[in-house]
mmCIF file of C-alpha atoms and ligand atoms in Angstrom:
data_model
loop_
_atom_site.group_PDB
_atom_site.id
_atom_site.type_symbol
_atom_site.label_atom_id
_atom_site.label_comp_id
_atom_site.label_asym_id
_atom_site.label_seq_id
_atom_site.Cartn_x
_atom_site.Cartn_y
_atom_site.Cartn_z
ATOM 1 C CA UNK K 1093 14.106 -6.455 -29.837
ATOM 2 C CA UNK K 1094 15.343 -7.660 -26.602
ATOM 3 C CA UNK K 1095 14.322 -10.850 -24.310
ATOM 4 C CA UNK K 1096 16.292 -10.015 -21.528
ATOM 5 C CA UNK K 1097 14.216 -9.131 -17.914
ATOM 6 C CA UNK K 1098 13.088 -6.118 -16.024
ATOM 7 C CA UNK K 1099 14.386 -5.953 -12.748
ATOM 8 C CA UNK K 1100 11.506 -4.006 -10.525
ATOM 9 C CA UNK K 1101 12.640 -3.400 -6.588
ATOM 10 C CA UNK K 1102 10.988 -2.410 -3.578
ATOM 11 C CA UNK K 1103 11.795 -2.223 -0.111
ATOM 12 C CA UNK K 1104 9.087 -5.139 0.333
ATOM 13 C CA UNK K 1105 5.685 -6.157 -1.216
ATOM 14 C CA UNK K 1106 4.606 -2.751 -2.043
ATOM 15 C CA UNK K 1107 6.150 -2.705 -5.351
ATOM 16 C CA UNK K 1108 3.938 -5.539 -6.450
ATOM 17 C CA UNK K 1109 1.159 -2.700 -6.910
ATOM 18 C CA UNK K 1110 3.548 -1.748 -9.776
ATOM 19 C CA UNK K 1111 4.216 -4.660 -10.666
ATOM 20 C CA UNK K 1112 0.699 -5.637 -11.263
ATOM 21 C CA UNK K 1113 0.293 -2.806 -13.891
ATOM 22 C CA UNK K 1114 3.472 -3.174 -15.518
ATOM 23 C CA UNK K 1115 2.502 -6.929 -16.274
ATOM 24 C CA UNK K 1116 -0.616 -5.333 -17.682
ATOM 25 C CA UNK K 1117 0.855 -2.966 -19.913
ATOM 26 C CA UNK K 1118 3.854 -5.182 -21.049
ATOM 27 C CA UNK K 1119 2.501 -8.404 -21.518
ATOM 28 C CA UNK K 1120 5.373 -10.167 -22.943
ATOM 29 C CA UNK K 1121 8.206 -8.963 -20.623
ATOM 30 C CA UNK K 1122 10.162 -11.235 -18.294
ATOM 31 C CA UNK K 1123 10.125 -9.980 -15.001
ATOM 32 C CA UNK K 1124 12.295 -10.185 -11.680
ATOM 33 C CA UNK K 1125 11.170 -8.854 -8.652
ATOM 34 C CA UNK K 1126 13.423 -8.050 -5.473
ATOM 35 C CA UNK K 1127 11.732 -7.365 -2.060
ATOM 36 C CA UNK K 1128 14.022 -6.310 0.350
ATOM 37 C CA UNK K 1129 11.637 -7.297 3.089
ATOM 38 C CA UNK K 1130 14.512 -8.022 5.674
ATOM 39 C CA UNK K 1131 15.353 -4.462 5.613
ATOM 40 C CA UNK K 1132 12.229 -3.086 5.359
ATOM 41 C CA UNK K 1133 10.792 -0.226 6.210
ATOM 42 C CA UNK K 1134 13.049 1.866 4.499
ATOM 43 C CA UNK K 1135 11.050 5.119 5.328
ATOM 44 C CA UNK K 1136 12.430 6.089 8.648
ATOM 45 C CA UNK K 1137 16.336 4.850 7.328
ATOM 46 C CA UNK K 1138 18.829 7.404 6.849
ATOM 47 C CA UNK K 1139 19.827 8.451 2.835
ATOM 48 C CA UNK K 1140 23.170 6.459 2.963
ATOM 49 C CA UNK K 1141 21.490 3.311 4.169
ATOM 50 C CA UNK K 1142 19.187 3.486 1.204
ATOM 51 C CA UNK K 1143 21.810 4.334 -1.176
ATOM 52 C CA UNK K 1144 23.566 1.167 0.166
ATOM 53 C CA UNK K 1145 20.770 -1.171 -0.120
ATOM 54 C CA UNK K 1146 19.560 0.135 -3.209
ATOM 55 C CA UNK K 1147 23.211 -0.519 -5.016
ATOM 56 C CA UNK K 1148 23.150 -4.042 -3.609
ATOM 57 C CA UNK K 1149 19.705 -4.701 -5.439
ATOM 58 C CA UNK K 1150 21.032 -2.878 -8.431
ATOM 59 C CA UNK K 1151 24.150 -4.941 -8.852
ATOM 60 C CA UNK K 1152 21.944 -8.137 -8.126
ATOM 61 C CA UNK K 1153 19.419 -7.478 -10.688
ATOM 62 C CA UNK K 1154 22.341 -6.524 -13.247
ATOM 63 C CA UNK K 1155 23.938 -9.778 -12.437
ATOM 64 C CA UNK K 1156 20.783 -11.491 -13.684
ATOM 65 C CA UNK K 1157 20.883 -9.531 -16.813
ATOM 66 C CA UNK K 1158 17.909 -7.033 -16.348
ATOM 67 C CA UNK K 1159 17.557 -4.590 -19.065
ATOM 68 C CA UNK K 1160 15.720 -1.662 -17.414
ATOM 69 C CA UNK K 1161 15.349 -0.953 -13.247
ATOM 70 C CA UNK K 1162 11.851 0.241 -12.650
ATOM 71 C CA UNK K 1163 12.322 1.492 -8.753
ATOM 72 C CA UNK K 1164 9.045 0.502 -7.330
ATOM 73 C CA UNK K 1165 9.415 2.503 -3.737
ATOM 74 C CA UNK K 1166 9.039 6.217 -3.564
ATOM 75 C CA UNK K 1167 11.741 6.434 -0.350
ATOM 76 C CA UNK K 1168 14.320 4.553 -2.741
ATOM 77 C CA UNK K 1169 13.634 6.869 -5.634
ATOM 78 C CA UNK K 1170 13.617 10.377 -3.604
ATOM 79 C CA UNK K 1171 16.593 8.916 -2.084
ATOM 80 C CA UNK K 1172 19.123 7.093 -4.095
ATOM 81 C CA UNK K 1173 17.998 7.431 -7.813
ATOM 82 C CA UNK K 1174 20.368 10.234 -8.749
ATOM 83 C CA UNK K 1175 23.206 8.536 -7.509
ATOM 84 C CA UNK K 1176 22.355 5.075 -9.110
ATOM 85 C CA UNK K 1177 22.120 6.787 -12.428
ATOM 86 C CA UNK K 1178 25.746 8.159 -11.819
ATOM 87 C CA UNK K 1179 26.749 5.107 -10.624
ATOM 88 C CA UNK K 1180 25.415 2.320 -13.265
ATOM 89 C CA UNK K 1181 25.004 2.146 -17.040
ATOM 90 C CA UNK K 1182 21.228 1.351 -17.358
ATOM 91 C CA UNK K 1183 17.916 2.748 -17.451
ATOM 92 C CA UNK K 1184 16.122 3.730 -14.185
ATOM 93 C CA UNK K 1185 12.547 4.318 -13.627
ATOM 94 C CA UNK K 1186 11.277 5.604 -10.398
ATOM 95 C CA UNK K 1187 8.192 6.458 -8.956
ATOM 96 C CA UNK K 1188 7.457 10.026 -6.920
ATOM 97 C CA UNK K 1189 4.031 11.424 -5.173
ATOM 98 C CA UNK K 1190 2.114 12.318 -7.982
ATOM 99 C CA UNK K 1191 1.565 15.625 -6.655
ATOM 100 C CA UNK K 1192 1.267 17.502 -9.684
ATOM 101 C CA UNK K 1193 -1.555 15.328 -11.336
ATOM 102 C CA UNK K 1194 -3.198 16.265 -7.736
ATOM 103 C CA UNK K 1195 -2.546 19.899 -8.036
ATOM 104 C CA UNK K 1196 -3.945 20.471 -11.491
ATOM 105 C CA UNK K 1197 -6.979 18.365 -10.884
ATOM 106 C CA UNK K 1198 -8.197 19.762 -7.446
ATOM 107 C CA UNK K 1199 -11.215 21.954 -7.551
ATOM 108 C CA UNK K 1200 -11.290 22.584 -3.558
ATOM 109 C CA UNK K 1201 -7.895 24.062 -3.837
ATOM 110 C CA UNK K 1202 -6.543 21.425 -1.184
ATOM 111 C CA UNK K 1203 -4.919 17.995 -1.935
ATOM 112 C CA UNK K 1204 -2.992 15.079 0.684
ATOM 113 C CA UNK K 1205 -0.062 13.474 0.064
ATOM 114 C CA UNK K 1206 0.299 10.277 2.502
ATOM 115 C CA UNK K 1207 3.742 8.876 2.284
ATOM 116 C CA UNK K 1208 6.944 7.800 4.223
ATOM 117 C CA UNK K 1209 9.183 10.001 6.152
ATOM 118 C CA UNK K 1210 11.693 9.960 3.918
ATOM 119 C CA UNK K 1211 9.694 10.803 0.664
ATOM 120 C CA UNK K 1212 8.104 13.734 2.243
ATOM 121 C CA UNK K 1213 11.518 15.004 3.667
ATOM 122 C CA UNK K 1214 13.230 14.334 0.374
ATOM 123 C CA UNK K 1215 14.705 17.398 -1.622
ATOM 124 C CA UNK K 1216 12.461 15.760 -4.516
ATOM 125 C CA UNK K 1217 9.621 16.141 -3.222
ATOM 126 C CA UNK K 1218 10.207 19.571 -1.827
ATOM 127 C CA UNK K 1219 11.050 20.625 -4.954
ATOM 128 C CA UNK K 1220 7.783 19.103 -7.014
ATOM 129 C CA UNK K 1221 5.906 20.655 -4.393
ATOM 130 C CA UNK K 1222 7.217 24.129 -5.243
ATOM 131 C CA UNK K 1223 7.369 24.068 -8.794
ATOM 132 C CA UNK K 1224 3.831 22.453 -9.154
ATOM 133 C CA UNK K 1225 1.844 22.883 -6.372
ATOM 134 C CA UNK K 1226 2.714 26.344 -4.927
ATOM 135 C CA UNK K 1227 -0.639 27.536 -5.889
ATOM 136 C CA UNK K 1228 -2.636 24.660 -3.749
ATOM 137 C CA UNK K 1229 -2.707 23.448 -0.005
ATOM 138 C CA UNK K 1230 -0.470 20.472 0.260
ATOM 139 C CA UNK K 1231 -1.392 18.355 3.216
ATOM 140 C CA UNK K 1232 1.457 16.077 4.012
ATOM 141 C CA UNK K 1233 0.844 13.070 6.322
ATOM 142 C CA UNK K 1234 3.719 10.492 7.387
ATOM 143 C CA UNK K 1235 1.790 7.130 6.896
ATOM 144 C CA UNK K 1236 3.544 5.952 10.045
ATOM 145 C CA UNK K 1237 3.064 1.936 10.468
ATOM 146 C CA UNK K 1238 1.242 1.342 7.425
ATOM 147 C CA UNK K 1239 4.021 0.109 5.271
ATOM 148 C CA UNK K 1240 4.539 -2.913 7.929
ATOM 149 C CA UNK K 1241 0.330 -3.302 7.783
ATOM 150 C CA UNK K 1242 1.188 -4.467 4.411
ATOM 151 C CA UNK K 1243 4.445 -6.552 5.297
ATOM 152 C CA UNK K 1244 2.645 -8.368 7.952
ATOM 153 C CA UNK K 1245 -0.683 -9.242 6.017
ATOM 154 C CA UNK K 1246 -2.932 -7.021 8.421
ATOM 155 C CA UNK K 1247 -5.064 -5.848 5.479
ATOM 156 C CA UNK K 1248 -8.587 -4.922 6.530
ATOM 157 C CA UNK K 1249 -8.110 -5.312 10.216
ATOM 158 C CA UNK K 1250 -9.255 -3.190 13.103
ATOM 159 C CA UNK K 1251 -5.729 -2.271 13.593
ATOM 160 C CA UNK K 1252 -5.376 -0.790 9.429
ATOM 161 C CA UNK K 1253 -8.696 0.527 9.909
ATOM 162 C CA UNK K 1254 -8.062 2.536 13.276
ATOM 163 C CA UNK K 1255 -4.502 3.805 11.817
ATOM 164 C CA UNK K 1256 -6.025 5.031 8.610
ATOM 165 C CA UNK K 1257 -8.703 7.136 10.192
ATOM 166 C CA UNK K 1258 -6.273 9.154 12.170
ATOM 167 C CA UNK K 1259 -4.652 9.938 8.801
ATOM 168 C CA UNK K 1260 -7.554 10.189 6.201
ATOM 169 C CA UNK K 1261 -10.142 12.166 8.556
ATOM 170 C CA UNK K 1262 -7.615 15.137 9.118
ATOM 171 C CA UNK K 1263 -7.723 15.200 5.162
ATOM 172 C CA UNK K 1264 -11.481 15.222 4.829
ATOM 173 C CA UNK K 1265 -11.938 17.973 7.545
ATOM 174 C CA UNK K 1266 -9.406 19.966 5.645
ATOM 175 C CA UNK K 1267 -11.557 19.526 2.271
ATOM 176 C CA UNK K 1268 -9.167 17.709 0.186
ATOM 177 C CA UNK K 1269 -10.258 16.294 -3.059
ATOM 178 C CA UNK K 1270 -7.382 14.362 -4.093
ATOM 179 C CA UNK K 1271 -5.445 11.854 -2.043
ATOM 180 C CA UNK K 1272 -1.784 10.908 -3.342
ATOM 181 C CA UNK K 1273 -0.438 7.408 -2.211
ATOM 182 C CA UNK K 1274 3.222 8.525 -2.231
ATOM 183 C CA UNK K 1275 3.963 5.043 -1.295
ATOM 184 C CA UNK K 1276 3.925 1.605 -3.298
ATOM 185 C CA UNK K 1277 2.185 -0.081 -0.067
ATOM 186 C CA UNK K 1278 -0.630 1.851 0.167
ATOM 187 C CA UNK K 1279 -2.813 0.823 -2.826
ATOM 188 C CA UNK K 1280 -3.337 -2.373 -0.842
ATOM 189 C CA UNK K 1281 -5.012 -0.304 1.749
ATOM 190 C CA UNK K 1282 -7.662 1.320 -0.938
ATOM 191 C CA UNK K 1283 -10.654 -0.715 0.225
ATOM 192 C CA UNK K 1284 -9.630 0.532 4.113
ATOM 193 C CA UNK K 1285 -9.044 3.992 2.434
ATOM 194 C CA UNK K 1286 -12.391 4.211 0.511
ATOM 195 C CA UNK K 1287 -14.632 3.134 3.476
ATOM 196 C CA UNK K 1288 -13.218 6.097 5.658
ATOM 197 C CA UNK K 1289 -13.909 8.361 2.623
ATOM 198 C CA UNK K 1290 -17.394 6.882 2.269
ATOM 199 C CA UNK K 1291 -19.387 9.788 0.239
ATOM 200 C CA UNK K 1292 -16.989 12.330 0.128
ATOM 201 C CA UNK K 1293 -15.533 13.555 -3.260
ATOM 202 C CA UNK K 1294 -12.525 12.456 -3.008
ATOM 203 C CA UNK K 1295 -10.096 11.130 -5.738
ATOM 204 C CA UNK K 1296 -7.564 8.651 -4.667
ATOM 205 C CA UNK K 1297 -4.532 8.898 -7.200
ATOM 206 C CA UNK K 1298 -1.893 5.866 -7.373
ATOM 207 C CA UNK K 1299 0.587 6.668 -9.818
ATOM 208 C CA UNK K 1300 1.495 2.758 -10.993
ATOM 209 C CA UNK K 1301 -0.201 2.993 -14.415
ATOM 210 C CA UNK K 1302 1.290 6.092 -15.609
ATOM 211 C CA UNK K 1303 4.620 4.611 -14.658
ATOM 212 C CA UNK K 1304 4.121 1.462 -16.415
ATOM 213 C CA UNK K 1305 3.246 3.507 -19.129
ATOM 214 C CA UNK K 1306 6.419 5.173 -18.588
ATOM 215 C CA UNK K 1307 8.478 1.778 -18.741
ATOM 216 C CA UNK K 1308 6.689 0.722 -22.091
ATOM 217 C CA UNK K 1309 7.562 4.056 -23.766
ATOM 218 C CA UNK K 1310 11.205 4.102 -22.693
ATOM 219 C CA UNK K 1311 11.764 0.393 -23.450
ATOM 220 C CA UNK K 1312 10.307 0.919 -26.919
ATOM 221 C CA UNK K 1313 12.334 4.124 -27.709
ATOM 222 C CA UNK K 1314 15.761 2.428 -26.677
ATOM 223 C CA UNK K 1315 14.300 -0.959 -28.916
ATOM 224 C CA UNK K 1316 14.364 -3.042 -25.762
ATOM 225 C CA UNK K 1317 10.936 -4.175 -25.995
ATOM 226 C CA UNK K 1318 10.039 -8.174 -26.011
ATOM 227 C CA UNK K 1319 8.353 -8.879 -28.720
ATOM 228 C CA UNK K 1320 8.505 -13.074 -28.764
ATOM 229 C CA UNK K 1321 5.432 -14.815 -27.898
ATOM 230 C CA UNK K 1322 6.847 -17.423 -25.919
ATOM 231 C CA UNK K 1323 5.594 -17.553 -22.381
ATOM 232 C CA UNK K 1324 6.929 -14.790 -20.098
ATOM 233 C CA UNK K 1325 8.412 -15.732 -16.762
ATOM 234 C CA UNK K 1326 8.253 -14.095 -13.648
ATOM 235 C CA UNK K 1327 10.714 -14.859 -10.561
ATOM 236 C CA UNK K 1328 10.385 -13.425 -7.178
ATOM 237 C CA UNK K 1329 13.136 -12.915 -4.371
ATOM 238 C CA UNK K 1330 13.149 -11.791 -1.028
ATOM 239 C CA UNK K 1331 15.953 -11.005 1.400
ATOM 240 C CA UNK K 1332 13.565 -11.878 4.186
ATOM 241 C CA UNK K 1333 12.874 -15.930 5.093
ATOM 242 C CA UNK K 1334 9.514 -15.268 5.914
ATOM 243 C CA UNK K 1335 7.799 -15.018 2.556
ATOM 244 C CA UNK K 1336 4.484 -16.448 3.729
ATOM 245 C CA UNK K 1337 2.624 -13.021 3.010
ATOM 246 C CA UNK K 1338 4.260 -12.068 -0.363
ATOM 247 C CA UNK K 1339 3.070 -15.502 -1.110
ATOM 248 C CA UNK K 1340 -0.537 -14.341 -0.129
ATOM 249 C CA UNK K 1341 -0.353 -11.185 -1.621
ATOM 250 C CA UNK K 1342 0.337 -12.637 -5.068
ATOM 251 C CA UNK K 1343 -2.028 -15.125 -4.716
ATOM 252 C CA UNK K 1344 -4.874 -12.705 -3.669
ATOM 253 C CA UNK K 1345 -3.984 -9.638 -5.571
ATOM 254 C CA UNK K 1346 -2.661 -11.134 -8.738
ATOM 255 C CA UNK K 1347 -3.482 -14.512 -8.828
ATOM 256 C CA UNK K 1348 -0.052 -15.803 -9.008
ATOM 257 C CA UNK K 1349 0.938 -19.323 -7.214
ATOM 258 C CA UNK K 1350 4.647 -19.541 -6.981
ATOM 259 C CA UNK K 1351 7.450 -20.199 -4.938
ATOM 260 C CA UNK K 1352 9.472 -17.156 -3.713
ATOM 261 C CA UNK K 1353 13.473 -17.265 -3.642
ATOM 262 C CA UNK K 1354 15.232 -15.986 -0.482
ATOM 263 C CA UNK K 1355 18.125 -14.151 -1.272
ATOM 264 C CA UNK K 1356 19.775 -12.170 1.494
ATOM 265 C CA UNK K 1357 21.940 -9.149 0.099
HETATM 266 N N1 DGL Z 1776 7.070 1.062 -0.888
HETATM 267 C C1 DGL Z 1776 7.886 1.895 -0.391
HETATM 268 C C2 DGL Z 1776 7.619 3.532 -0.658
HETATM 269 O O1 DGL Z 1776 7.070 3.487 -1.503
HETATM 270 C C3 DGL Z 1776 7.920 1.856 1.014
HETATM 271 C C4 DGL Z 1776 8.860 2.522 1.755
HETATM 272 C C5 DGL Z 1776 9.418 2.201 3.178
HETATM 273 O O2 DGL Z 1776 9.704 0.726 3.453
HETATM 274 O O3 DGL Z 1776 9.193 2.646 4.319
HETATM 275 O O4 DGL Z 1776 8.194 4.390 -0.311
#
């Protein structure tokens, strides 16, 4: 057993949608969460920039003695996970759009993937798509502006509804029956998305639960699970000085009331 913390990072608060599932599935673990909100969004950044930022965050999480690192960001995973695995001797868990389950589950033969530009243009996404979804129509949509809506606490506003309408309505017209949320910020927009979907028979796929289960399995295989009954501890860092929205999301969606530590990387 190992009482060291799990490290989780994202370009901002989006990875809290993964954190939420991890704390359900791994109830004894201490967690350090790092939100790179100062450098958000990652979606339009170059691969080199994302690698540089991901390395800095990894080094910080290693200095905090983390036993495993969950990259709760599809964009950072698609651009940086291979380099991180080559450079650091620690297990990394990554995220990628759940294209494979969507392709397996579709009845209409049409699926949609909503993600950032960086994720949709990555080799990793293209490879998964050609390996597992070549027999279905995959409608990809860049969720331009959505990450900022979540970062700026504009969920459930006219602005978020208008933007989502532009992205979701064409998916409905194309008869998709699976919408893959390929960015960890998007589950926070789920209510808005559901309202637009209305009565259409469409499944929204958020891969956070399978990622949490995978994290548990990897910890278990490596004898790294924390089996102590002591109260677990969560520590939250943000690279941005403005932590109001981070605090709001923790309070509203996770019922956690705590301070956020600002740490520039
Ligand atoms: N949560 C990140 C992801 O899953 C958002 C990327 C961004 O910052 O643009 O891709």
